[in-house]
Tab-separated table of C-alpha atoms in Angstrom:
chain	number	residue	atom	x	y	z
A	1	UNK	CA	-172.003	-135.523	-98.901
A	2	UNK	CA	-173.494	-132.803	-95.916
A	3	UNK	CA	-176.919	-132.753	-96.290
A	4	UNK	CA	-177.912	-129.368	-94.525
A	5	UNK	CA	-181.042	-129.759	-92.178
A	6	UNK	CA	-181.886	-126.244	-91.085
A	7	UNK	CA	-181.048	-123.530	-94.237
A	8	UNK	CA	-180.821	-120.640	-91.615
A	9	UNK	CA	-179.376	-120.122	-87.859
A	10	UNK	CA	-180.098	-117.086	-86.454
A	11	UNK	CA	-178.705	-116.320	-82.475
A	12	UNK	CA	-178.839	-113.532	-80.122
A	13	UNK	CA	-175.535	-112.739	-79.325
A	14	UNK	CA	-174.882	-111.586	-75.287
A	15	UNK	CA	-175.899	-114.645	-73.261
A	16	UNK	CA	-176.092	-116.719	-76.223
A	17	UNK	CA	-173.463	-116.353	-78.587
A	18	UNK	CA	-170.739	-115.371	-76.412
A	19	UNK	CA	-169.556	-116.643	-73.196
A	20	UNK	CA	-170.143	-114.598	-69.605
A	21	UNK	CA	-166.727	-112.639	-70.123
A	22	UNK	CA	-167.345	-111.366	-74.250
A	23	UNK	CA	-165.238	-114.499	-75.262
A	24	UNK	CA	-166.454	-116.319	-78.533
A	25	UNK	CA	-165.210	-119.887	-77.761
A	26	UNK	CA	-162.942	-121.551	-80.396
A	27	UNK	CA	-165.712	-124.726	-80.689
A	28	UNK	CA	-168.277	-121.518	-81.197
A	29	UNK	CA	-166.564	-120.225	-84.117
A	30	UNK	CA	-165.422	-123.068	-85.744
A	31	UNK	CA	-168.971	-124.723	-85.836
A	32	UNK	CA	-170.114	-121.868	-87.683
A	33	UNK	CA	-167.212	-121.552	-89.820
A	34	UNK	CA	-168.028	-125.146	-90.949
A	35	UNK	CA	-171.944	-124.615	-91.466
A	36	UNK	CA	-171.298	-121.819	-93.480
A	37	UNK	CA	-168.888	-123.647	-95.655
A	38	UNK	CA	-171.377	-126.340	-96.075
A	39	UNK	CA	-173.696	-124.062	-97.126
A	40	UNK	CA	-175.764	-122.861	-94.563
A	41	UNK	CA	-176.628	-119.528	-93.829
A	42	UNK	CA	-175.762	-118.277	-90.321
A	43	UNK	CA	-176.623	-114.780	-88.814
A	44	UNK	CA	-177.146	-112.681	-85.443
A	45	UNK	CA	-180.044	-111.132	-84.287
A	46	UNK	CA	-179.304	-108.390	-81.288
A	47	UNK	CA	-180.573	-105.405	-79.208
A	48	UNK	CA	-176.892	-103.784	-79.762
A	49	UNK	CA	-176.821	-100.839	-81.827
A	50	UNK	CA	-175.431	-101.531	-85.115
A	51	UNK	CA	-171.807	-99.913	-84.246
A	52	UNK	CA	-171.734	-101.797	-81.385
A	53	UNK	CA	-172.032	-105.451	-83.669
A	54	UNK	CA	-170.469	-104.850	-86.415
A	55	UNK	CA	-166.967	-105.660	-85.122
A	56	UNK	CA	-167.844	-108.598	-83.537
A	57	UNK	CA	-170.022	-110.120	-86.635
A	58	UNK	CA	-166.830	-109.461	-88.863
A	59	UNK	CA	-164.366	-110.617	-85.995
A	60	UNK	CA	-166.171	-113.748	-86.830
A	61	UNK	CA	-165.707	-113.352	-90.374
A	62	UNK	CA	-169.463	-113.374	-91.285
A	63	UNK	CA	-171.073	-112.201	-94.186
A	64	UNK	CA	-174.457	-111.023	-95.572
A	65	UNK	CA	-176.853	-109.495	-92.953
A	66	UNK	CA	-176.768	-108.655	-89.320
A	67	UNK	CA	-179.772	-107.592	-87.178
A	68	UNK	CA	-179.485	-104.918	-84.576
A	69	UNK	CA	-181.470	-102.784	-82.252
A	70	UNK	CA	-184.293	-105.524	-81.769
A	71	UNK	CA	-185.022	-106.243	-85.216
A	72	UNK	CA	-185.315	-102.592	-86.008
A	73	UNK	CA	-182.245	-102.435	-88.344
A	74	UNK	CA	-180.983	-104.830	-90.682
A	75	UNK	CA	-177.389	-103.796	-92.390
A	76	UNK	CA	-175.114	-105.497	-94.577
A	77	UNK	CA	-172.114	-106.525	-92.647
A	78	UNK	CA	-169.314	-105.734	-95.103
A	79	UNK	CA	-170.487	-102.528	-95.990
A	80	UNK	CA	-172.522	-101.163	-93.160
A	81	UNK	CA	-174.856	-100.699	-95.194
A	82	UNK	CA	-179.069	-100.194	-93.704
A	83	UNK	CA	-180.802	-102.685	-95.932
A	84	UNK	CA	-183.648	-102.044	-93.437
A	85	UNK	CA	-184.180	-99.438	-90.576
A	86	UNK	CA	-187.400	-98.955	-89.097
A	87	UNK	CA	-187.494	-96.823	-85.583
A	88	UNK	CA	-189.346	-94.621	-83.350
A	89	UNK	CA	-190.360	-90.735	-84.295
A	90	UNK	CA	-189.231	-87.890	-81.838
A	91	UNK	CA	-193.019	-87.596	-80.451
A	92	UNK	CA	-192.912	-91.636	-79.858
A	93	UNK	CA	-189.404	-91.328	-78.570
A	94	UNK	CA	-190.042	-88.725	-76.277
A	95	UNK	CA	-193.045	-90.360	-74.890
A	96	UNK	CA	-191.374	-93.437	-74.237
A	97	UNK	CA	-188.500	-91.596	-72.344
A	98	UNK	CA	-191.447	-89.325	-70.476
A	99	UNK	CA	-192.852	-92.562	-69.065
A	100	UNK	CA	-189.460	-93.775	-67.987
A	101	UNK	CA	-188.763	-90.957	-66.643
A	102	UNK	CA	-191.649	-90.692	-64.501
A	103	UNK	CA	-190.998	-94.433	-62.771
A	104	UNK	CA	-188.185	-92.718	-61.799
A	105	UNK	CA	-185.675	-94.882	-63.576
A	106	UNK	CA	-182.229	-93.914	-66.044
A	107	UNK	CA	-183.327	-93.420	-70.049
A	108	UNK	CA	-180.644	-94.173	-72.782
A	109	UNK	CA	-182.302	-93.508	-76.581
A	110	UNK	CA	-180.411	-94.960	-79.509
A	111	UNK	CA	-180.327	-93.124	-82.550
A	112	UNK	CA	-178.372	-94.903	-85.305
A	113	UNK	CA	-174.884	-94.459	-83.983
A	114	UNK	CA	-175.852	-92.330	-81.048
A	115	UNK	CA	-176.023	-93.595	-77.360
A	116	UNK	CA	-177.906	-90.534	-75.748
A	117	UNK	CA	-178.430	-90.854	-71.846
A	118	UNK	CA	-179.301	-89.278	-69.003
A	119	UNK	CA	-177.129	-91.131	-66.661
A	120	UNK	CA	-174.023	-89.247	-65.403
A	121	UNK	CA	-170.300	-90.267	-66.619
A	122	UNK	CA	-169.132	-91.603	-63.825
A	123	UNK	CA	-171.672	-94.129	-63.133
A	124	UNK	CA	-169.669	-97.232	-62.960
A	125	UNK	CA	-173.123	-99.522	-64.403
A	126	UNK	CA	-172.534	-97.044	-67.419
A	127	UNK	CA	-168.596	-97.095	-68.102
A	128	UNK	CA	-169.378	-101.253	-67.591
A	129	UNK	CA	-172.011	-101.453	-69.985
A	130	UNK	CA	-170.278	-99.196	-72.377
A	131	UNK	CA	-167.146	-101.494	-72.293
A	132	UNK	CA	-169.161	-104.261	-72.929
A	133	UNK	CA	-171.224	-102.706	-75.849
A	134	UNK	CA	-168.066	-100.604	-77.292
A	135	UNK	CA	-169.941	-97.535	-77.421
A	136	UNK	CA	-170.070	-94.091	-75.956
A	137	UNK	CA	-172.920	-92.524	-74.418
A	138	UNK	CA	-173.774	-88.847	-74.559
A	139	UNK	CA	-174.881	-87.205	-71.137
A	140	UNK	CA	-177.712	-84.588	-72.599
A	141	UNK	CA	-177.317	-82.874	-69.038
A	142	UNK	CA	-181.351	-82.693	-68.753
A	143	UNK	CA	-184.576	-84.725	-68.988
A	144	UNK	CA	-184.307	-86.693	-72.087
A	145	UNK	CA	-187.299	-86.287	-72.928
A	146	UNK	CA	-186.870	-82.998	-73.405
A	147	UNK	CA	-183.977	-83.322	-74.961
A	148	UNK	CA	-185.429	-85.877	-77.818
A	149	UNK	CA	-188.679	-83.830	-78.492
A	150	UNK	CA	-186.567	-80.311	-78.761
A	151	UNK	CA	-183.928	-81.821	-81.162
A	152	UNK	CA	-186.424	-84.084	-83.168
A	153	UNK	CA	-184.121	-87.038	-83.038
A	154	UNK	CA	-185.767	-90.211	-84.243
A	155	UNK	CA	-184.384	-93.392	-82.252
A	156	UNK	CA	-184.760	-97.250	-83.204
A	157	UNK	CA	-185.728	-98.055	-79.157
A	158	UNK	CA	-184.965	-96.605	-76.208
A	159	UNK	CA	-183.751	-98.445	-72.710
A	160	UNK	CA	-183.713	-98.250	-68.980
A	161	UNK	CA	-181.014	-99.612	-67.155
A	162	UNK	CA	-181.678	-100.614	-63.825
A	163	UNK	CA	-181.569	-102.729	-60.759
A	164	UNK	CA	-182.974	-106.344	-60.776
A	165	UNK	CA	-185.924	-105.880	-58.633
A	166	UNK	CA	-186.424	-101.838	-60.345
A	167	UNK	CA	-186.282	-103.617	-63.678
A	168	UNK	CA	-189.349	-106.373	-62.758
A	169	UNK	CA	-191.403	-103.568	-61.708
A	170	UNK	CA	-190.396	-101.083	-65.068
A	171	UNK	CA	-190.964	-103.898	-66.892
A	172	UNK	CA	-194.345	-104.173	-65.561
A	173	UNK	CA	-195.351	-100.620	-65.575
A	174	UNK	CA	-194.340	-100.128	-69.214
A	175	UNK	CA	-195.993	-103.241	-70.438
A	176	UNK	CA	-199.230	-101.939	-68.804
A	177	UNK	CA	-199.029	-98.548	-70.205
A	178	UNK	CA	-197.713	-99.484	-73.956
A	179	UNK	CA	-199.385	-102.557	-74.295
A	180	UNK	CA	-200.395	-103.054	-78.109
A	181	UNK	CA	-198.316	-100.050	-78.928
A	182	UNK	CA	-194.980	-100.983	-78.623
A	183	UNK	CA	-192.963	-103.544	-77.971
A	184	UNK	CA	-191.640	-103.709	-74.341
A	185	UNK	CA	-188.965	-106.443	-73.358
A	186	UNK	CA	-186.369	-107.408	-71.145
A	187	UNK	CA	-182.904	-108.125	-72.703
A	188	UNK	CA	-180.920	-108.425	-69.737
A	189	UNK	CA	-182.108	-108.968	-66.016
A	190	UNK	CA	-180.563	-105.171	-65.835
A	191	UNK	CA	-182.086	-103.806	-69.021
A	192	UNK	CA	-185.888	-103.385	-70.556
A	193	UNK	CA	-186.324	-101.653	-73.459
A	194	UNK	CA	-188.922	-100.833	-75.880
A	195	UNK	CA	-189.176	-100.312	-79.727
A	196	UNK	CA	-191.614	-100.165	-82.159
A	197	UNK	CA	-194.462	-102.653	-82.402
A	198	UNK	CA	-193.701	-104.507	-85.579
A	199	UNK	CA	-189.684	-104.106	-85.035
A	200	UNK	CA	-189.318	-107.296	-83.570
A	201	UNK	CA	-186.327	-110.156	-83.836
A	202	UNK	CA	-189.245	-112.431	-84.958
A	203	UNK	CA	-189.870	-110.207	-87.399
A	204	UNK	CA	-186.362	-109.550	-88.673
A	205	UNK	CA	-185.963	-113.347	-88.711
A	206	UNK	CA	-188.942	-114.025	-91.461
A	207	UNK	CA	-187.405	-111.019	-93.246
A	208	UNK	CA	-183.920	-112.582	-93.600
A	209	UNK	CA	-186.098	-115.717	-94.325
A	210	UNK	CA	-187.671	-114.658	-97.443
A	211	UNK	CA	-185.068	-112.232	-98.313
A	212	UNK	CA	-182.637	-115.459	-98.837
A	213	UNK	CA	-185.250	-117.887	-99.845
A	214	UNK	CA	-185.916	-119.857	-97.338
A	215	UNK	CA	-189.032	-121.333	-95.668
A	216	UNK	CA	-189.406	-120.446	-91.774
A	217	UNK	CA	-189.652	-124.393	-91.155
A	218	UNK	CA	-186.210	-124.537	-92.124
A	219	UNK	CA	-184.860	-122.075	-89.766
A	220	UNK	CA	-183.704	-122.230	-86.110
A	221	UNK	CA	-183.306	-119.114	-83.790
A	222	UNK	CA	-181.905	-118.946	-80.171
A	223	UNK	CA	-181.663	-116.838	-77.701
A	224	UNK	CA	-181.522	-116.298	-73.692
A	225	UNK	CA	-183.549	-113.534	-72.697
A	226	UNK	CA	-187.269	-112.179	-73.367
A	227	UNK	CA	-186.596	-110.380	-75.782
A	228	UNK	CA	-185.298	-113.206	-78.042
A	229	UNK	CA	-188.990	-114.996	-77.632
A	230	UNK	CA	-190.652	-113.524	-80.988
A	231	UNK	CA	-188.115	-115.093	-82.712
A	232	UNK	CA	-187.809	-118.796	-80.920
A	233	UNK	CA	-191.424	-118.572	-81.841
A	234	UNK	CA	-191.311	-117.595	-85.414
A	235	UNK	CA	-188.669	-119.976	-86.599
A	236	UNK	CA	-189.181	-123.588	-87.111
A	237	UNK	CA	-187.267	-124.516	-84.151
A	238	UNK	CA	-186.731	-122.267	-81.400
A	239	UNK	CA	-183.843	-122.976	-78.842
A	240	UNK	CA	-183.400	-121.275	-75.143
A	241	UNK	CA	-179.666	-121.749	-73.754
A	242	UNK	CA	-179.401	-122.807	-70.675
A	243	UNK	CA	-178.901	-119.723	-69.289
A	244	UNK	CA	-181.880	-118.349	-70.386
A	245	UNK	CA	-184.423	-117.223	-68.148
A	246	UNK	CA	-187.425	-119.633	-67.669
A	247	UNK	CA	-190.213	-117.532	-69.566
A	248	UNK	CA	-188.257	-118.139	-72.364
A	249	UNK	CA	-187.267	-122.594	-71.806
A	250	UNK	CA	-190.943	-122.807	-71.249
A	251	UNK	CA	-191.370	-121.533	-75.045
A	252	UNK	CA	-188.694	-122.879	-76.197
A	253	UNK	CA	-188.776	-126.498	-78.494
A	254	UNK	CA	-185.566	-127.265	-76.994
A	255	UNK	CA	-183.010	-126.330	-74.247
A	256	UNK	CA	-179.604	-126.319	-75.196
A	257	UNK	CA	-176.320	-126.238	-72.692
A	258	UNK	CA	-175.277	-122.487	-71.683
A	259	UNK	CA	-173.397	-119.842	-73.694
A	260	UNK	CA	-170.059	-120.746	-71.786
A	261	UNK	CA	-170.530	-124.518	-72.476
A	262	UNK	CA	-170.731	-123.161	-76.265
A	263	UNK	CA	-174.854	-123.387	-77.110
A	264	UNK	CA	-173.866	-122.941	-80.572
A	265	UNK	CA	-171.870	-125.229	-81.809
A	266	UNK	CA	-174.309	-128.053	-80.096
A	267	UNK	CA	-177.292	-126.382	-81.953
A	268	UNK	CA	-175.703	-126.291	-85.368
A	269	UNK	CA	-174.038	-129.748	-84.539
A	270	UNK	CA	-178.359	-131.042	-83.576
A	271	UNK	CA	-180.331	-129.293	-85.594
A	272	UNK	CA	-177.977	-127.718	-88.489
A	273	UNK	CA	-177.702	-130.937	-90.303
A	274	UNK	CA	-179.496	-134.350	-91.178
A	275	UNK	CA	-178.583	-137.439	-88.992
A	276	UNK	CA	-180.616	-140.297	-91.045
């Protein structure tokens, strides 16, 4: 009889579960399907908004809950119904947008299924981002901080899409500016994201474990970037994929192969089952 070691495995999506060219490897799909058939719970925890991640987890055949927006949103995969819906007030959202604007960088704000931006529609990086996420942006035609404040828009997170060198400077600036007030993290080498202080991926994984009646010692979480740090520290076993940033690898209990080599399948086989 197959015996599970980890009852809950939570994986980041981009850079972890899918390949660099946005594919789900057959061995990854098979490992997830078998793990669920054997009684395990597999969940995705991503920085993507709900509208972006729902089609992909449904494509995987997952049921139950999905975590989106860095932990601000938890929803039912089949119905799309919100189980948890945190966020930033219009005042907070505008404040964060203004800080990014003062640093001379572009701003994106995410409210439920809406993606507001000040980036021109013909920007090649924005087009690439829209293609990857499957979500179309709305250019507001003015300072995003003013637009958010005037329209009273509550958002789940604010992000800046910028070049790697600028991203490092902006990350440092926002960490210092909002230390202890908001959660500032990076989800890619060109993305800095700001979200509510307590709406982290780690908090969301704890929420899932409690909801399913699973002890945190029986959980595994895996990811590739700084926004995954809170959940790999919260889980019983924290895994960094082989392509993860150095800071995450240092904190992880285990470093797996890369996303392009089927890291999720490897982790399920290693930690999902008992090997005694």
